[in-house]
Coordinates of C-alpha atoms and ligand atoms in Angstrom, one line a residue:
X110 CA 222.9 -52.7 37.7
X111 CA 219.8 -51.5 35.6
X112 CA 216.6 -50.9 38.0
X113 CA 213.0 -50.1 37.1
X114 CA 211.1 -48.0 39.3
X115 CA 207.3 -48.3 38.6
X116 CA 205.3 -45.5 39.6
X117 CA 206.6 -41.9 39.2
X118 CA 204.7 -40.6 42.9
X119 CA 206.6 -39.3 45.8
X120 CA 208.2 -42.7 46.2
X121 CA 208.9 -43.9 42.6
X122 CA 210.7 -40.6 42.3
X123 CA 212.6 -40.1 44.9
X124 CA 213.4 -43.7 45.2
X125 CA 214.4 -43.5 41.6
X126 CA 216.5 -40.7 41.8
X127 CA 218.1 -41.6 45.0
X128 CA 218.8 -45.0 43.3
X129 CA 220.5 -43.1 40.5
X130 CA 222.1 -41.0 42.5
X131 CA 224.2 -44.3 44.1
X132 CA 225.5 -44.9 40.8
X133 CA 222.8 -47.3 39.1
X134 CA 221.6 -47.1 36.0
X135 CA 217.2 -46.3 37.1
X136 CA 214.5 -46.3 34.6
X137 CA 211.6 -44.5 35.6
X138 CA 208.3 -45.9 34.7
X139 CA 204.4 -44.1 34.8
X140 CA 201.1 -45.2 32.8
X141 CA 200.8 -41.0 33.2
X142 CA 202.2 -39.8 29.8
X143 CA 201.8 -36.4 30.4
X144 CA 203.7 -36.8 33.9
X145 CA 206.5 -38.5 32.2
X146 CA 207.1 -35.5 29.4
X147 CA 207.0 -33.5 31.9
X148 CA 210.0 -35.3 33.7
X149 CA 211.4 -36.0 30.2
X150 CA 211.7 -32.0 29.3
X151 CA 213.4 -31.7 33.4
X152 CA 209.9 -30.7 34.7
X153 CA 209.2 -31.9 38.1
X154 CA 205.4 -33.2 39.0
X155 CA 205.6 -32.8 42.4
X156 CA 206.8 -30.1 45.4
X157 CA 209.5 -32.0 47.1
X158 CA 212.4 -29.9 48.2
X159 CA 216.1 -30.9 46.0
X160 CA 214.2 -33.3 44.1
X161 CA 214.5 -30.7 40.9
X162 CA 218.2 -30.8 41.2
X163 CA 218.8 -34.7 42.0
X164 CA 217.1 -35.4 39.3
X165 CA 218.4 -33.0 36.7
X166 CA 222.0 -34.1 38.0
X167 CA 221.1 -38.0 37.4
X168 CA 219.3 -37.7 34.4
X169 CA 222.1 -35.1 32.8
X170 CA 224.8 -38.0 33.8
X171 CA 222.5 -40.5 31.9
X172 CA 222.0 -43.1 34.6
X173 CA 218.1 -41.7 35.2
X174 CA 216.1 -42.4 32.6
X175 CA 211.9 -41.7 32.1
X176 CA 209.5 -44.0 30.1
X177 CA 205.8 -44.9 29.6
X178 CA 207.1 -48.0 28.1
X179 CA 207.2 -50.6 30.9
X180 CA 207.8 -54.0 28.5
X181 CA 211.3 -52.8 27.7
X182 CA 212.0 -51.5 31.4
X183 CA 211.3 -54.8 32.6
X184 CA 213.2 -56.9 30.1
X185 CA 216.2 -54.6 30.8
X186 CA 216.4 -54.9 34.9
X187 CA 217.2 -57.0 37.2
X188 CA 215.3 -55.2 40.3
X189 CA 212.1 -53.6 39.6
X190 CA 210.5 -51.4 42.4
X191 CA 206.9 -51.4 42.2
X192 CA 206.2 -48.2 43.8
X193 CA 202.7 -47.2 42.5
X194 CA 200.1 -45.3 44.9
X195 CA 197.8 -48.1 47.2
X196 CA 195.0 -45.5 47.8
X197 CA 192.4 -46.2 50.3
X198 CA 188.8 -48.3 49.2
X199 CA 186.0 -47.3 50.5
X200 CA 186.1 -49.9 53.4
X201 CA 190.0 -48.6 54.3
X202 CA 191.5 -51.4 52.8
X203 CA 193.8 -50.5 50.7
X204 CA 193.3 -50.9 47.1
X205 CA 195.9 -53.0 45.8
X206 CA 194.7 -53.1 42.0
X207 CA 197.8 -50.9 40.7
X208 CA 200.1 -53.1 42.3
X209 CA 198.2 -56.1 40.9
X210 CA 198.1 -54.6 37.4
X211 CA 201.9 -54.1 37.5
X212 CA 202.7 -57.3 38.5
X213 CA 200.1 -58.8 35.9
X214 CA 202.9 -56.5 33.4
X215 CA 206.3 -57.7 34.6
X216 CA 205.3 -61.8 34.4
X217 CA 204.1 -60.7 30.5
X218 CA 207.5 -58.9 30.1
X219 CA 210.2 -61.5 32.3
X220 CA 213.1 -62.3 30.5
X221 CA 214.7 -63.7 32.7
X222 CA 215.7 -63.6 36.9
X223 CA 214.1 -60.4 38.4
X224 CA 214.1 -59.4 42.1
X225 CA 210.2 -57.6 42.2
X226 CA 210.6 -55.4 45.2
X227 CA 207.5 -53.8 46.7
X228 CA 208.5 -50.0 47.6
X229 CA 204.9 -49.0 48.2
X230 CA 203.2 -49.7 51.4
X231 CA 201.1 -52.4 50.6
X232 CA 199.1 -55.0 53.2
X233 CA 201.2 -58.2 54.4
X234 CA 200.3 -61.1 52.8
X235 CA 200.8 -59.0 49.1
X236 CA 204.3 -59.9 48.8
X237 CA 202.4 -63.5 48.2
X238 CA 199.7 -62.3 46.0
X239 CA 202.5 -61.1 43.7
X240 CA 204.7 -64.3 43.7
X241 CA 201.1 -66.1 42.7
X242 CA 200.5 -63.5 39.9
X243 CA 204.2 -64.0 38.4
X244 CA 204.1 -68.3 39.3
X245 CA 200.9 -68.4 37.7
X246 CA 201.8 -66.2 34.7
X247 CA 204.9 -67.0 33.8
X248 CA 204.3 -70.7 33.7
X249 CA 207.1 -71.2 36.2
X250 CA 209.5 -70.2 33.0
X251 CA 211.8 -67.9 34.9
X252 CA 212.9 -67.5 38.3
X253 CA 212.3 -64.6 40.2
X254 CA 212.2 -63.3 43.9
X255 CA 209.7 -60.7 45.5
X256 CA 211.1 -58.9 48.1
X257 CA 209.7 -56.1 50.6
X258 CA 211.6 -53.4 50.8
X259 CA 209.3 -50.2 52.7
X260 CA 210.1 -46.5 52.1
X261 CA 209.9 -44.6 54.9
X262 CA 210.1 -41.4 53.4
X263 CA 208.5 -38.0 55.2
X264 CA 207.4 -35.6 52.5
X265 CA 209.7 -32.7 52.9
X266 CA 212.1 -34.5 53.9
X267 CA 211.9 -37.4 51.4
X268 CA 215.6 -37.4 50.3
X269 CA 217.4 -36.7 53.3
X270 CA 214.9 -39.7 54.8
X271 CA 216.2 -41.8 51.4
X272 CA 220.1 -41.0 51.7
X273 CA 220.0 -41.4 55.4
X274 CA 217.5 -43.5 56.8
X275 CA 217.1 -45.0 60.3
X276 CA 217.2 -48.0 58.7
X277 CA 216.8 -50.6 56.0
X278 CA 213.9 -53.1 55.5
X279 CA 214.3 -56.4 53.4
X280 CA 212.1 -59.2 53.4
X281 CA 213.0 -61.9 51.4
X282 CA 212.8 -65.5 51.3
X283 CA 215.6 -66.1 49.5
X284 CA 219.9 -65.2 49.8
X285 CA 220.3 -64.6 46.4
X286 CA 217.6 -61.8 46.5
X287 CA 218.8 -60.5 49.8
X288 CA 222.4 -59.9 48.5
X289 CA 221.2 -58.0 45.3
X290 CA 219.4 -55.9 47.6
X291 CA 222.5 -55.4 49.8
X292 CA 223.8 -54.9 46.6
X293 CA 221.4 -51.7 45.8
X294 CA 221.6 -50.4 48.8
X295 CA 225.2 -50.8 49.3
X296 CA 226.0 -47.0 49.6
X297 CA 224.3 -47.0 52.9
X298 CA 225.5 -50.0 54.1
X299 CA 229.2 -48.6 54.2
X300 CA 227.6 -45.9 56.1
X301 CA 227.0 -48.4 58.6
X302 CA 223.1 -48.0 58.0
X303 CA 221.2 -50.4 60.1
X304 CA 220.0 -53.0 57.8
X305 CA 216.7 -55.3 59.1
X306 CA 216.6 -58.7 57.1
X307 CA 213.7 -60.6 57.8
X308 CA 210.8 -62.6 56.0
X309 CA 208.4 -60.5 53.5
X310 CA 205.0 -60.5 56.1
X311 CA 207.3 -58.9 58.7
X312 CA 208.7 -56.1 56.3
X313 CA 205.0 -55.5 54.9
X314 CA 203.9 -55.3 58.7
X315 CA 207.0 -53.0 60.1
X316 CA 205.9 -50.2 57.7
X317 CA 202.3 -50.1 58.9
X318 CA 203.2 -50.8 62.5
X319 CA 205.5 -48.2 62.1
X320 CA 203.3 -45.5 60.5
X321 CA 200.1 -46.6 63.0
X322 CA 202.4 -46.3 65.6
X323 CA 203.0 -42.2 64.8
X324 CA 200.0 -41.7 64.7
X325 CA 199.4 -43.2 67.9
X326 CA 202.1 -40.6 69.5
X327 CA 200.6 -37.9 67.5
X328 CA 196.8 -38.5 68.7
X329 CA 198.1 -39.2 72.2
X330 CA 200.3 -35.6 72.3
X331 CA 196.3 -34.2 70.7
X332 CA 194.1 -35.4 73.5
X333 CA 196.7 -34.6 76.1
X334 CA 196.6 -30.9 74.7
X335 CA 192.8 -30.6 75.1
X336 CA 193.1 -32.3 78.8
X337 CA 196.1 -28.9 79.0
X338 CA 193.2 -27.4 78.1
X339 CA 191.0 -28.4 80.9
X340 CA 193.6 -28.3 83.2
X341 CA 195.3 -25.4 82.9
X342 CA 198.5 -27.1 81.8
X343 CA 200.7 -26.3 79.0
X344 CA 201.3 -28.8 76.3
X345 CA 204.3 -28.1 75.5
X346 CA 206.0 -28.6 78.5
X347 CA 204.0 -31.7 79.5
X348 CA 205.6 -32.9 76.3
X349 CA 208.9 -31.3 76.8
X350 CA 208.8 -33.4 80.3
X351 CA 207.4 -36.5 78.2
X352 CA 210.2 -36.2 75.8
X353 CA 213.1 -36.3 78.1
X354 CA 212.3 -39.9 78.7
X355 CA 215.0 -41.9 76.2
X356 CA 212.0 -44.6 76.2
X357 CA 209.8 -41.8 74.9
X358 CA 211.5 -39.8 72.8
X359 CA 210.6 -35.9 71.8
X360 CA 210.2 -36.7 68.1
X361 CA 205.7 -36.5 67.0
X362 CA 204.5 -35.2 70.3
X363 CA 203.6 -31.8 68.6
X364 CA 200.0 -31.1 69.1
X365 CA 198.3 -29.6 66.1
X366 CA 194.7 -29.9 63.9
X367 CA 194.6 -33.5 63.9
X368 CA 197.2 -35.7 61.3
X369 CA 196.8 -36.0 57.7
X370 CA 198.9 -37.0 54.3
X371 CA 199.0 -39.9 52.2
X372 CA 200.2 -42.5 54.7
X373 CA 199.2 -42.1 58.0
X374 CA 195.0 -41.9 57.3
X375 CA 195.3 -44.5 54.8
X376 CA 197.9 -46.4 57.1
X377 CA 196.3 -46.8 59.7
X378 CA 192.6 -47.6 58.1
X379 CA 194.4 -50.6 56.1
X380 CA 196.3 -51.9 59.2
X381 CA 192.7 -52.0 61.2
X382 CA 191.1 -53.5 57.9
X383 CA 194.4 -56.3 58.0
X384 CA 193.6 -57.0 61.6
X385 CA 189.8 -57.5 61.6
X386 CA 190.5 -59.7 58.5
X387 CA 192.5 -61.4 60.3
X388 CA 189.7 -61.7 63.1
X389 CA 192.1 -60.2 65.9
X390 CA 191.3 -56.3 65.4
X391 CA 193.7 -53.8 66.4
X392 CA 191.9 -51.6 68.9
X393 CA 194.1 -49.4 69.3
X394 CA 194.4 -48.2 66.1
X395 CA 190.3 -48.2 65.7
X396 CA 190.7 -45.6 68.6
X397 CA 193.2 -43.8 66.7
X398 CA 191.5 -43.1 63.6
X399 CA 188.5 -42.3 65.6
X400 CA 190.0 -39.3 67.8
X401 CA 191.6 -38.0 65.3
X402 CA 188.5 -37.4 63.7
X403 CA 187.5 -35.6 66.6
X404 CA 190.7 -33.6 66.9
X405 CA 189.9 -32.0 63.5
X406 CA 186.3 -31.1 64.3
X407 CA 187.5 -29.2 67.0
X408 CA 189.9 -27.1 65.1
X409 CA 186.5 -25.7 63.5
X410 CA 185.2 -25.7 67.1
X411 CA 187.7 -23.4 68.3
X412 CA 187.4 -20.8 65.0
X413 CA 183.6 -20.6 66.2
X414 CA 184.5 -19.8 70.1
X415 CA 186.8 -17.6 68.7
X416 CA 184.1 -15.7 67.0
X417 CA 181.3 -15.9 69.6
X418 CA 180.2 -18.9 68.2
X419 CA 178.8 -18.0 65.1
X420 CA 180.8 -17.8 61.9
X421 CA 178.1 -16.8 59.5
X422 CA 178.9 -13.6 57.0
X423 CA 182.3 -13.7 58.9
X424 CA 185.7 -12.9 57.1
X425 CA 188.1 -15.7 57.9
X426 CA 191.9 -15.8 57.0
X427 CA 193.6 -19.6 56.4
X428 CA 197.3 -19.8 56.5
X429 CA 198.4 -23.0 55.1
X430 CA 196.5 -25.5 53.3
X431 CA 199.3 -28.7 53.0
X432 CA 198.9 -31.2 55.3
X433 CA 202.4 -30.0 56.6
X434 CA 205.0 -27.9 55.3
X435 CA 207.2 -28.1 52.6
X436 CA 204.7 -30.0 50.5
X437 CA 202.3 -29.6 47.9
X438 CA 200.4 -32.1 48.8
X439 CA 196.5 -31.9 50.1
X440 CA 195.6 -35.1 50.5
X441 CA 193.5 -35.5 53.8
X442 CA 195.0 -32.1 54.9
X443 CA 193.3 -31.3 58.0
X444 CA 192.6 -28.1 56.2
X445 CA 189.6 -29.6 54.3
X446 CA 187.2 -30.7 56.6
X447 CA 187.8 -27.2 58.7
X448 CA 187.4 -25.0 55.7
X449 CA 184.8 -26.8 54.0
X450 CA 182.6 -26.6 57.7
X451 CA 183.6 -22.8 57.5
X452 CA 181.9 -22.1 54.4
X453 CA 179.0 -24.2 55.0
X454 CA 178.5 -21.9 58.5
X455 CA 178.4 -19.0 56.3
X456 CA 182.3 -17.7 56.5
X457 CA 183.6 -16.3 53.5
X458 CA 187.6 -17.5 53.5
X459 CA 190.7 -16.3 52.1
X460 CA 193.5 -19.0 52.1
X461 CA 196.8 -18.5 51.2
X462 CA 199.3 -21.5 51.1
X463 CA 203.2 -21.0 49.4
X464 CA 202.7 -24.3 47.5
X465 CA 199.0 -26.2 47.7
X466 CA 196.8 -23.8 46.1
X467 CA 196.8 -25.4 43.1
X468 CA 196.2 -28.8 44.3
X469 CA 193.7 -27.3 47.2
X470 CA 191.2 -25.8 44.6
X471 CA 189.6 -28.7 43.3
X472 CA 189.2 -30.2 47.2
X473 CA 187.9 -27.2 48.6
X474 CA 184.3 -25.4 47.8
X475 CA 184.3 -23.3 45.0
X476 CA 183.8 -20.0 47.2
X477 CA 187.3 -20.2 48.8
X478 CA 189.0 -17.2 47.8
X479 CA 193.0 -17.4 47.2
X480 CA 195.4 -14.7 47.5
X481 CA 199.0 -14.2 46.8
X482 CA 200.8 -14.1 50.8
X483 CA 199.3 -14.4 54.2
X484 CA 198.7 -10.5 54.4
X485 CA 196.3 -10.6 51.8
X486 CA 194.7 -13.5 53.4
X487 CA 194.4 -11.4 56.5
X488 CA 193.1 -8.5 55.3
X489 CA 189.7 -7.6 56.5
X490 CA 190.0 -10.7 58.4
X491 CA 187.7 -11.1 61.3
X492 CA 189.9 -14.1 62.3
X493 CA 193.1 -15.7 60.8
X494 CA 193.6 -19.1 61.4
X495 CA 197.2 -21.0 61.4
X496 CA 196.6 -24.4 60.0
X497 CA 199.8 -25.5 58.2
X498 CA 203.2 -24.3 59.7
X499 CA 205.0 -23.2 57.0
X500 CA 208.4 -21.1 58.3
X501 CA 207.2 -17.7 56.7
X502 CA 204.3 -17.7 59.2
X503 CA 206.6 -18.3 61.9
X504 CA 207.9 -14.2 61.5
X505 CA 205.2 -12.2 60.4
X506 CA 205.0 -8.8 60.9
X507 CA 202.5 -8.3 63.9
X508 CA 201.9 -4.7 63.7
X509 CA 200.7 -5.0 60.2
X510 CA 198.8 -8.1 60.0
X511 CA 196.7 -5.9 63.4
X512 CA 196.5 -2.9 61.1
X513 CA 195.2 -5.3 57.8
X514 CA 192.4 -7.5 60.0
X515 CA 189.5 -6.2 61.0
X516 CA 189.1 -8.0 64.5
X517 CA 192.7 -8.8 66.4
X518 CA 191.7 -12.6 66.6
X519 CA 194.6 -15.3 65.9
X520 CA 193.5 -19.1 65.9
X521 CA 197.2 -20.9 65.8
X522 CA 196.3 -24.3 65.5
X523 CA 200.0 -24.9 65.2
X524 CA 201.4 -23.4 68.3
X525 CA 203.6 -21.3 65.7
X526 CA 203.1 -17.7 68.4
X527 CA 203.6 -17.1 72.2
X528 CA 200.7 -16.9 74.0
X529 CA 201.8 -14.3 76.1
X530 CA 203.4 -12.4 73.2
X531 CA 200.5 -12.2 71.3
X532 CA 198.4 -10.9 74.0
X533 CA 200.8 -8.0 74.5
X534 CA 200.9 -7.5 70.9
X535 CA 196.9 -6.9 71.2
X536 CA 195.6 -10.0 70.2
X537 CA 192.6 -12.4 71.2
X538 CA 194.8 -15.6 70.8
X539 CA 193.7 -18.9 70.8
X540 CA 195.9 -22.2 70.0
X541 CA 195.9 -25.5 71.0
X542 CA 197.0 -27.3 74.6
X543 CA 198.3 -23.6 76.0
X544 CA 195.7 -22.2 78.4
X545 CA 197.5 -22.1 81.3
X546 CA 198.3 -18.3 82.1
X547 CA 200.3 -18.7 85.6
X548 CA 203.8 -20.2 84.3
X549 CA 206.7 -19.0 85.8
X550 CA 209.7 -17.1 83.9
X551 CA 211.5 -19.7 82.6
Ligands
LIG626 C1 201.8 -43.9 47.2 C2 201.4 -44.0 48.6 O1 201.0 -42.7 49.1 C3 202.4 -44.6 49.5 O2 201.9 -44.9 50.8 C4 202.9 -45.9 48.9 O3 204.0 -46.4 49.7 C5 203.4 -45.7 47.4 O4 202.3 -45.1 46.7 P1 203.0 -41.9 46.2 O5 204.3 -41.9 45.5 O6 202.5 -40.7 46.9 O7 203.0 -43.1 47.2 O8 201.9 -42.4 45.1 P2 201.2 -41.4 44.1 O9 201.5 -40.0 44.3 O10 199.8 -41.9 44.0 O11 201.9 -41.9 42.7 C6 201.8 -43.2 42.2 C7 202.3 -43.1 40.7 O12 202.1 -44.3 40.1 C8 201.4 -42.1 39.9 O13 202.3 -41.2 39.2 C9 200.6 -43.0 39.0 O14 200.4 -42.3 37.7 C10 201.6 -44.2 38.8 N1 200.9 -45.4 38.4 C11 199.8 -45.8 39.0 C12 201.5 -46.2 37.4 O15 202.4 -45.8 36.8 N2 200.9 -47.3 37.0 C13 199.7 -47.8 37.6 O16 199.2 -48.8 37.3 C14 199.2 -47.0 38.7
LIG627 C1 204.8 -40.2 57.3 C2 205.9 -40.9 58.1 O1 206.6 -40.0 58.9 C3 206.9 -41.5 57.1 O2 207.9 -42.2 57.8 C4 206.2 -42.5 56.2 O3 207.1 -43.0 55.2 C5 205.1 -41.7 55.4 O4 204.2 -41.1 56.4 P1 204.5 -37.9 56.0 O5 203.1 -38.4 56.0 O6 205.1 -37.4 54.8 O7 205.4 -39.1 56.6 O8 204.5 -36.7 57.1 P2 204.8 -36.6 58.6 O9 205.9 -35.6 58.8 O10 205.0 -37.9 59.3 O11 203.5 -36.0 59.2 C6 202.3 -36.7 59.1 C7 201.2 -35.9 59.7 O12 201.3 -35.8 61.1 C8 201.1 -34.5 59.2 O13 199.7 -34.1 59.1 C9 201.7 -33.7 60.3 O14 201.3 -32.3 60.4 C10 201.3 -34.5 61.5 N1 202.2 -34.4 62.7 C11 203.5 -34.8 62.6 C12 201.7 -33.8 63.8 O15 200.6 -33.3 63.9 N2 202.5 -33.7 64.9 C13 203.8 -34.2 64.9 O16 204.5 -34.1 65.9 C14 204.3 -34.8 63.7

């Protein structure tokens, strides 16, 4: 079966090579010509761990294929997966104009039946707006289908999440498009993957109900680390005692600066956007996006206590810019807003991050130094502050990051260290949910 993948992102990749990789024949399509010579000549445009090699192996067997030309892709498929980004508009919707402009493309280009499958995360309701755009352009020539089909892909993680996913999403409104979709995703259905087949709002709604809902459990596990705080609790095993619940679960309660990435923010600001437009706002998720707001202005909060309160002229050493780990990516990185606020209070910082550096320059102010490894970043530091946990800060060498700093002062705003540990290592330590100092030897 030939498939076109629109939108060469983390999705469209991954979902293209993944595709491939079950033995279809994918045709990867991007209005970004440099981005698609760069996957022509086996380049890779993005950090994502294995992608390099899936898609090397697929394109080598000649079943993955890269293009700027989307006419010919679409006369050729019989699936196309619109996977293009849905960026956030000003008011948080979400700004569906890439989708639009690819669906404008396909009607010009139909040839015949095509299932249009939306892969990116777009509002509910646009699985209608699509079958207008191709109805109204096609001049009810050809029949087609639009189906939902949400990616649920972690960055990091992204083909694991792809090859073995919790589950399958299809909405559809008809059988024909639902068995060509059983069709693509057959591999996984012999795996027994759970497949949900429902109607195209639903599918459209689980994904944001889904991602609002993480980082619901993520906010929660961040406010009940400040009440820790208060309290003399310890987060982590108010979570570990959370988790043990089945109904609970231990998965997202990890307290840390506040969430970021390319879903949940904009997620979560188009799902309250949906609801109020649909004059039944979702006030939970208002809250949501609100605190977490406030959980990253106290990450900068706790940098100042950390340095008496006053951060100007200060030295300050950033590990980890990437909204997590094992990504490239800095979009709404909790990193920003903290080192921007550093700068503007007069710090001079050194970050150091193993892959967003690159992508971090243009997002951060011009003064932000960068070095080459976390001990760099830590020299002459008068505080180093753990923002993204990447595994190479999880073992670093104590006694020499203490003889490179120039005040023993650790800000983990991951949790990475012991408390205890650091304090005996001679270090002012500060982190996030952990004050409580009388817990008994486990
Ligand atoms: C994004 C959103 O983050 C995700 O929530 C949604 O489900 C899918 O879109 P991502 O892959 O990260 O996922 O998107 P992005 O990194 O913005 O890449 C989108 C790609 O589509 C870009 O390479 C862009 O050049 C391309 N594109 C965009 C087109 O090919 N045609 C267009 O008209 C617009
Ligand atoms: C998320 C969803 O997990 C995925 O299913 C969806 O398809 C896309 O959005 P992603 O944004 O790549 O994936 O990263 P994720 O691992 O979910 O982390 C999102 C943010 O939450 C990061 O900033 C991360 O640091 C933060 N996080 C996550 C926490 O602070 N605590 C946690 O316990 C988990």
């Amino acid at each position: 079966m030939h498939i076109c993948v629109v939108g060469t992102g983390y999705v469209g990749l991954v979902t293209g090579s993944c595709l491939a990789d079950f033995g279809m024949d994918v045709t990867c399509v991007d209005n970004d010509t440099a981005k698609i010579e760069m996957l022509q000549s086996g380049k890779i445009p993005i950090y994502e761990p294995g992608l390099d090699a899936l898609v090397a192996k697929n394109t080598a067997a000649g079943r993955l294929h890269f293009t700027t030309d989307l006419p010919s892709a679409v006369r050729q498929a019989l699936a196309i997966f619109i996977a293009v980004g849905t960026p956030p508009k000003e008011d948080g919707s979400a700004d569906l104009s890439y989708v639009v402009e690819v669906a404008h493309a396909i009607a010009e280009h139909m040839n015949g039946y095509k299932v249009v499958v939306t892969k990116s995360t777009v509002p509910t309701g646009t699985g209608q707006l699509i079958e207008k755009i191709l109805r109204e352009a096609t001049g009810g020539e050809h029949a087609f289908s639009v189906v939902s089909n949400p990616e649920f892909l972690r960055e990091g993680s992204a083909i694991a999440d792809f090859m073995r996913p919790d589950r399958v999403v299809i909405g559809a409104r008809d059988a024909q498009a639902v068995a060509i979709m059983k069709d693509i995703y057959s591999p996984l259905y012999l795996i027994e993957t759970p497949f949900v087949i429902t109607n195209v709002e639903s599918a459209e709604l689980i994904k944001y109900a889904s991602n609002a809902f993480l980082a619901t459990k993520i906010t929660f596990i961040n406010e009940v680390a400040d009440l820790c705080e208060r309290l003399g609790a310890n987060v982590h095993h108010v979570a570990k005692g959370m988790g043990l619940d089945r109904r609970i679960g231990p998965k997202f309660l990890h307290p840390g600066p506040g969430y970021g990435g390319s879903c949940f923010p904009k997620d979560t600001q188009a799902l309250a956007d949906i609801a109020r437009r649909a004059e039944q706002p979702f006030e939970i998720v208002e809250t949501v996006i609100r605190v977490n707001e406030r959980i990253k202005a106290r990450s900068i909060e706790k940098v100042k206590a950390a340095l008496g309160g006053d951060v100007r002229g200060k030295k300050i050493g950033v590990l980890g810019l990437a909204f997590k780990p094992e990504t490239d990516d800095m979009r709404d990185s909790p990193a920003i807003p903290l080192v921007t606020a550093l700068i503007e209070q007069g710090a001079h910082v050194r970050a150091f991050d193993p892959a967003a550096m690159d992508n971090a320059r243009p997002l951060l102010p011009q003064q932000v130094e960068y070095t080459e490894n976390a001990y760099e970043a830590a020299t002459g530091a008068d505080a180093l502050v753990i923002v993204t946990e990447w595994n190479q800060f999880r073992s670093l060498n104590l006694s020499r990051i203490l003889e490179l700093v120039k005040e023993p002062i650790v800000v983990d705003l991951r949790n990475v260290y012991d408390p205890g540990k650091m304090r005996e290592a001679g270090f002012t330590y500060d982190s996030v949910g952990r004050a409580a100092r009388d817990l008994p030897p486990e």
